[in-house]
Structure formats: structure tokens, C-alpha cells
mmCIF file of C-alpha atoms in Angstrom:
data_model
loop_
_atom_site.group_PDB
_atom_site.id
_atom_site.type_symbol
_atom_site.label_atom_id
_atom_site.label_comp_id
_atom_site.label_asym_id
_atom_site.label_seq_id
_atom_site.Cartn_x
_atom_site.Cartn_y
_atom_site.Cartn_z
ATOM 1 C CA MET A 1 -12.469 24.852 19.130
ATOM 2 C CA THR A 2 -13.418 23.533 15.046
ATOM 3 C CA VAL A 3 -16.135 26.443 15.331
ATOM 4 C CA TYR A 4 -13.598 29.204 16.130
ATOM 5 C CA ASN A 5 -11.276 27.925 13.241
ATOM 6 C CA HIS A 6 -14.314 29.407 10.811
ATOM 7 C CA PHE A 7 -14.242 32.751 12.851
ATOM 8 C CA ALA A 8 -12.086 35.291 13.515
ATOM 9 C CA GLY A 9 -13.724 35.108 17.817
ATOM 10 C CA LYS A 10 -16.559 35.136 19.586
ATOM 11 C CA GLU A 11 -17.278 38.708 18.336
ATOM 12 C CA GLU A 12 -17.492 37.602 14.548
ATOM 13 C CA LEU A 13 -19.424 34.137 15.927
ATOM 14 C CA PHE A 14 -21.758 35.986 18.119
ATOM 15 C CA THR A 15 -22.432 38.518 15.521
ATOM 16 C CA GLU A 16 -23.154 35.421 12.653
ATOM 17 C CA VAL A 17 -25.112 33.938 15.002
ATOM 18 C CA VAL A 18 -27.521 37.332 15.136
ATOM 19 C CA ASN A 19 -27.170 37.553 11.724
ATOM 20 C CA ASP A 20 -28.544 33.958 10.976
ATOM 21 C CA ALA A 21 -31.346 34.722 13.335
ATOM 22 C CA LEU A 22 -32.949 37.397 12.349
ATOM 23 C CA GLU A 23 -33.189 36.797 8.734
ATOM 24 C CA GLN A 24 -34.786 32.853 9.721
ATOM 25 C CA ALA A 25 -37.129 35.662 12.267
ATOM 26 C CA LEU A 26 -37.201 38.682 9.308
ATOM 27 C CA GLY A 27 -36.193 37.814 6.633
ATOM 28 C CA ARG A 28 -39.433 35.891 5.215
ATOM 29 C CA THR A 29 -40.822 39.556 6.102
ATOM 30 C CA MET A 30 -38.314 41.532 4.561
ATOM 31 C CA ARG A 31 -39.076 39.875 1.458
ATOM 32 C CA ALA A 32 -42.894 40.103 2.214
ATOM 33 C CA MET A 33 -42.998 44.024 2.059
ATOM 34 C CA GLN A 34 -40.601 44.499 -0.651
ATOM 35 C CA GLU A 35 -42.861 42.487 -2.448
ATOM 36 C CA ARG A 36 -46.387 43.941 -1.283
ATOM 37 C CA LEU A 37 -44.429 47.169 -2.244
ATOM 38 C CA ARG A 38 -43.818 46.341 -5.510
ATOM 39 C CA SER A 39 -47.168 45.121 -6.564
ATOM 40 C CA GLY A 40 -48.870 48.631 -5.528
ATOM 41 C CA ASP A 41 -50.838 47.270 -2.705
ATOM 42 C CA ASP A 42 -52.470 49.904 -0.866
ATOM 43 C CA LEU A 43 -50.207 51.193 1.934
ATOM 44 C CA ARG A 44 -51.885 51.053 4.949
ATOM 45 C CA GLU A 45 -52.362 47.513 3.724
ATOM 46 C CA VAL A 46 -48.475 46.808 3.180
ATOM 47 C CA LEU A 47 -47.129 48.462 6.822
ATOM 48 C CA THR A 48 -50.549 46.178 8.575
ATOM 49 C CA ALA A 49 -48.940 43.247 7.649
ATOM 50 C CA THR A 50 -45.503 44.261 7.981
ATOM 51 C CA ALA A 51 -46.352 44.828 11.279
ATOM 52 C CA ARG A 52 -48.273 41.589 11.923
ATOM 53 C CA ASP A 53 -45.140 39.986 10.123
ATOM 54 C CA TRP A 54 -42.341 41.902 12.821
ATOM 55 C CA ILE A 55 -43.681 40.796 15.450
ATOM 56 C CA GLU A 56 -44.166 37.263 14.473
ATOM 57 C CA GLY A 57 -40.993 36.647 14.184
ATOM 58 C CA LEU A 58 -39.611 38.993 17.011
ATOM 59 C CA VAL A 59 -41.953 37.240 19.558
ATOM 60 C CA GLN A 60 -40.587 34.109 18.935
ATOM 61 C CA PRO A 61 -38.989 32.356 22.094
ATOM 62 C CA GLU A 62 -35.258 31.582 20.464
ATOM 63 C CA VAL A 63 -35.488 35.540 19.112
ATOM 64 C CA LEU A 64 -36.666 37.301 22.524
ATOM 65 C CA ALA A 65 -33.452 34.958 24.255
ATOM 66 C CA LEU A 66 -31.414 36.211 21.097
ATOM 67 C CA ARG A 67 -32.395 39.827 22.521
ATOM 68 C CA ALA A 68 -32.073 39.284 25.703
ATOM 69 C CA LEU A 69 -28.190 37.762 25.679
ATOM 70 C CA ILE A 70 -27.584 40.355 23.383
ATOM 71 C CA THR A 71 -28.632 43.445 25.922
ATOM 72 C CA ALA A 72 -26.622 42.090 28.282
ATOM 73 C CA GLU A 73 -23.119 41.567 26.691
ATOM 74 C CA ALA A 74 -23.930 44.971 24.270
ATOM 75 C CA ARG A 75 -21.654 47.101 26.696
ATOM 76 C CA ARG A 76 -18.505 44.080 25.749
ATOM 77 C CA PHE A 77 -19.409 43.678 22.451
ATOM 78 C CA PRO A 78 -21.277 46.820 20.639
ATOM 79 C CA GLU A 79 -20.759 45.031 17.158
ATOM 80 C CA LEU A 80 -23.726 42.721 18.888
ATOM 81 C CA GLY A 81 -25.931 46.004 19.122
ATOM 82 C CA ARG A 82 -24.888 47.217 15.856
ATOM 83 C CA ALA A 83 -25.815 43.664 13.976
ATOM 84 C CA TRP A 84 -29.302 43.321 15.393
ATOM 85 C CA ARG A 85 -30.264 47.172 14.226
ATOM 86 C CA GLU A 86 -28.452 46.632 11.233
ATOM 87 C CA GLN A 87 -30.675 42.925 10.551
ATOM 88 C CA GLY A 88 -33.453 43.916 12.497
ATOM 89 C CA PRO A 89 -35.060 47.297 12.033
ATOM 90 C CA ASP A 90 -32.446 49.108 10.128
ATOM 91 C CA ARG A 91 -33.338 46.603 7.239
ATOM 92 C CA PHE A 92 -36.608 48.122 7.341
ATOM 93 C CA ALA A 93 -35.771 51.585 7.307
ATOM 94 C CA GLY A 94 -34.562 52.382 3.804
ATOM 95 C CA PRO A 95 -37.184 50.355 1.992
ATOM 96 C CA LEU A 96 -39.705 52.089 4.061
ATOM 97 C CA ALA A 97 -38.461 55.449 3.905
ATOM 98 C CA ALA A 98 -38.498 54.770 0.093
ATOM 99 C CA ALA A 99 -42.194 54.332 0.019
ATOM 100 C CA LEU A 100 -43.344 56.917 2.073
ATOM 101 C CA ASP A 101 -40.951 59.410 0.129
ATOM 102 C CA ALA A 102 -42.981 58.377 -3.055
ATOM 103 C CA ARG A 103 -46.588 58.619 -1.298
ATOM 104 C CA ASP A 104 -47.786 62.385 -2.979
ATOM 105 C CA ASP A 105 -50.611 62.272 -0.075
ATOM 106 C CA LEU A 106 -48.226 61.835 2.791
ATOM 107 C CA ASP A 107 -46.110 64.588 3.649
ATOM 108 C CA ILE A 108 -43.036 63.578 5.752
ATOM 109 C CA PRO A 109 -40.151 65.921 6.752
ATOM 110 C CA ASP A 110 -37.889 64.179 8.969
ATOM 111 C CA MET A 111 -38.169 60.636 7.877
ATOM 112 C CA GLU A 112 -35.960 58.764 10.766
ATOM 113 C CA LEU A 113 -38.328 60.309 13.541
ATOM 114 C CA ALA A 114 -41.019 58.972 11.498
ATOM 115 C CA ILE A 115 -39.776 56.046 10.575
ATOM 116 C CA THR A 116 -38.858 55.459 14.938
ATOM 117 C CA GLN A 117 -42.722 57.281 14.865
ATOM 118 C CA PHE A 118 -43.791 53.537 13.231
ATOM 119 C CA TYR A 119 -41.811 51.297 14.827
ATOM 120 C CA ALA A 120 -43.080 53.287 18.419
ATOM 121 C CA LEU A 121 -46.592 52.426 17.499
ATOM 122 C CA VAL A 122 -46.300 49.324 16.111
ATOM 123 C CA LEU A 123 -43.787 47.559 17.755
ATOM 124 C CA TYR A 124 -42.325 48.785 20.287
ATOM 125 C CA PRO A 125 -44.789 47.798 23.179
ATOM 126 C CA HIS A 126 -44.069 44.068 22.244
ATOM 127 C CA ILE A 127 -40.167 44.298 22.950
ATOM 128 C CA VAL A 128 -40.958 45.788 26.151
ATOM 129 C CA HIS A 129 -43.500 43.739 27.376
ATOM 130 C CA SER A 130 -41.341 40.985 26.063
ATOM 131 C CA ALA A 131 -38.045 41.618 27.885
ATOM 132 C CA TYR A 132 -40.041 41.181 31.213
ATOM 133 C CA GLY A 133 -41.596 37.932 29.799
ATOM 134 C CA ASP A 134 -45.131 39.274 29.036
ATOM 135 C CA ARG A 135 -47.027 38.621 25.282
ATOM 136 C CA LEU A 136 -49.199 41.230 24.337
ATOM 137 C CA ASP A 137 -53.064 39.600 23.796
ATOM 138 C CA PRO A 138 -54.386 38.988 20.291
ATOM 139 C CA ARG A 139 -57.176 41.577 20.870
ATOM 140 C CA LEU A 140 -54.966 44.288 22.203
ATOM 141 C CA THR A 141 -52.131 43.361 19.206
ATOM 142 C CA ASP A 142 -54.305 44.045 16.608
ATOM 143 C CA ASP A 143 -55.769 47.627 17.941
ATOM 144 C CA LEU A 144 -51.887 48.060 18.411
ATOM 145 C CA ILE A 145 -51.001 47.668 15.042
ATOM 146 C CA THR A 146 -54.372 48.957 12.590
ATOM 147 C CA LYS A 147 -54.845 51.937 15.276
ATOM 148 C CA GLY A 148 -50.990 52.834 15.062
ATOM 149 C CA VAL A 149 -51.033 52.290 11.303
ATOM 150 C CA ASP A 150 -53.253 54.569 11.030
ATOM 151 C CA MET A 151 -52.245 57.134 13.704
ATOM 152 C CA PHE A 152 -49.434 56.904 11.691
ATOM 153 C CA LEU A 153 -51.502 57.474 8.278
ATOM 154 C CA THR A 154 -53.074 60.435 9.651
ATOM 155 C CA TYR A 155 -51.104 62.536 11.131
ATOM 156 C CA TYR A 156 -48.709 62.516 7.792
ATOM 157 C CA ARG A 157 -51.394 62.471 5.524
ATOM 158 C CA LYS A 158 -50.728 66.044 3.437
ATOM 159 C CA GLY A 159 -52.212 68.914 4.849
ATOM 160 C CA ARG A 160 -53.083 67.349 8.245
ATOM 161 C CA HIS A 161 -50.229 68.209 9.679
ATOM 162 C CA THR A 162 -49.851 71.496 11.537
ATOM 163 C CA PRO A 163 -46.606 72.412 13.716
ATOM 164 C CA HIS A 164 -46.851 73.366 17.487
ATOM 165 C CA PRO A 165 -46.992 76.349 18.342
ATOM 166 C CA HIS A 166 -43.968 76.370 20.671
ATOM 167 C CA LEU A 167 -41.856 74.313 18.639
ATOM 168 C CA PRO A 168 -39.456 75.600 15.479
#
């Protein structure tokens, strides 16, 4: 009862738990990514290091358990899903978009699509496998990250992107 005196209800309490858990899991990663971007580190290295940090934070047992709880409760409490996105993937989207947009050697016509593609290459396989209790082995994790970053940067390199002939 004492805990509820500090919050308007369960939803607010759960949202605060989500925010706190993701800050613990990803806060350091966010700060490290921003520092790497400010220092002018090579973009490939920034993306690779950030992806490694994301995976390390998101595959922690307590984060996986919280993600499973949110997935189960998101229909009843949509604010939980929104909080997860805001403190997880959405939190990184703005700084990543700004860093990618500032590059003269990249041509990214749809930044939202590009960020989602980047997540799909390096992060989402871990989320999918972890939902079933599996953890990808270190070699595959490394390949997904390094080759995913390379694929992403190669695809969006200026002059390399040619539209599909059947798409507008």
C-alpha cells in the first residue's frame, strides 16, 4: 500500500519500473553512443559498439523477464508498451538519425525506414530468440553485428543505392 501512495495506480508504477529497468540496461549505452558520436569516432565503429552494448543490456535475464511481462500486459496497459519503445528503440532513433543525416557519404531518403532496418539487422534476431528462451552464440552475435553494420552502411552509401525498377 505504501508504494501505491507514490503512484496514481498500477499503470504508473509499472511504467516507472519499465523506465528504471531500461535506464539501467541501456542508459550507459546511450551515453557511450553519444560520446562516441561527439568524439568523431568512425561511424562503423560507433554503430558496431552501440549494437554490442544494446544486446548486452537487452539479453539480461531481468530485462528479458520485464519484456515478457510487458508483452503479456500491453493490450490491457498500452502505456507499458509505449514506455518500452520510448526508453528502448525510440530513445536511440533520434541521435542515430542525426548522426546518419550528417554524413555526406550516405544517402538515406527515409530515415525511419533506415533506423528500423538497422535494428532488424543487428538487434531484432536477439529479441526474437530470447522470447523463446534462446541466446544466440557469440560467433553468430558477432557476425550479425559486424556484417549487419557493413550491409547497412554499404546499402546507404551515396551512389550505391539504386531503386528497384518495379517500385515508385
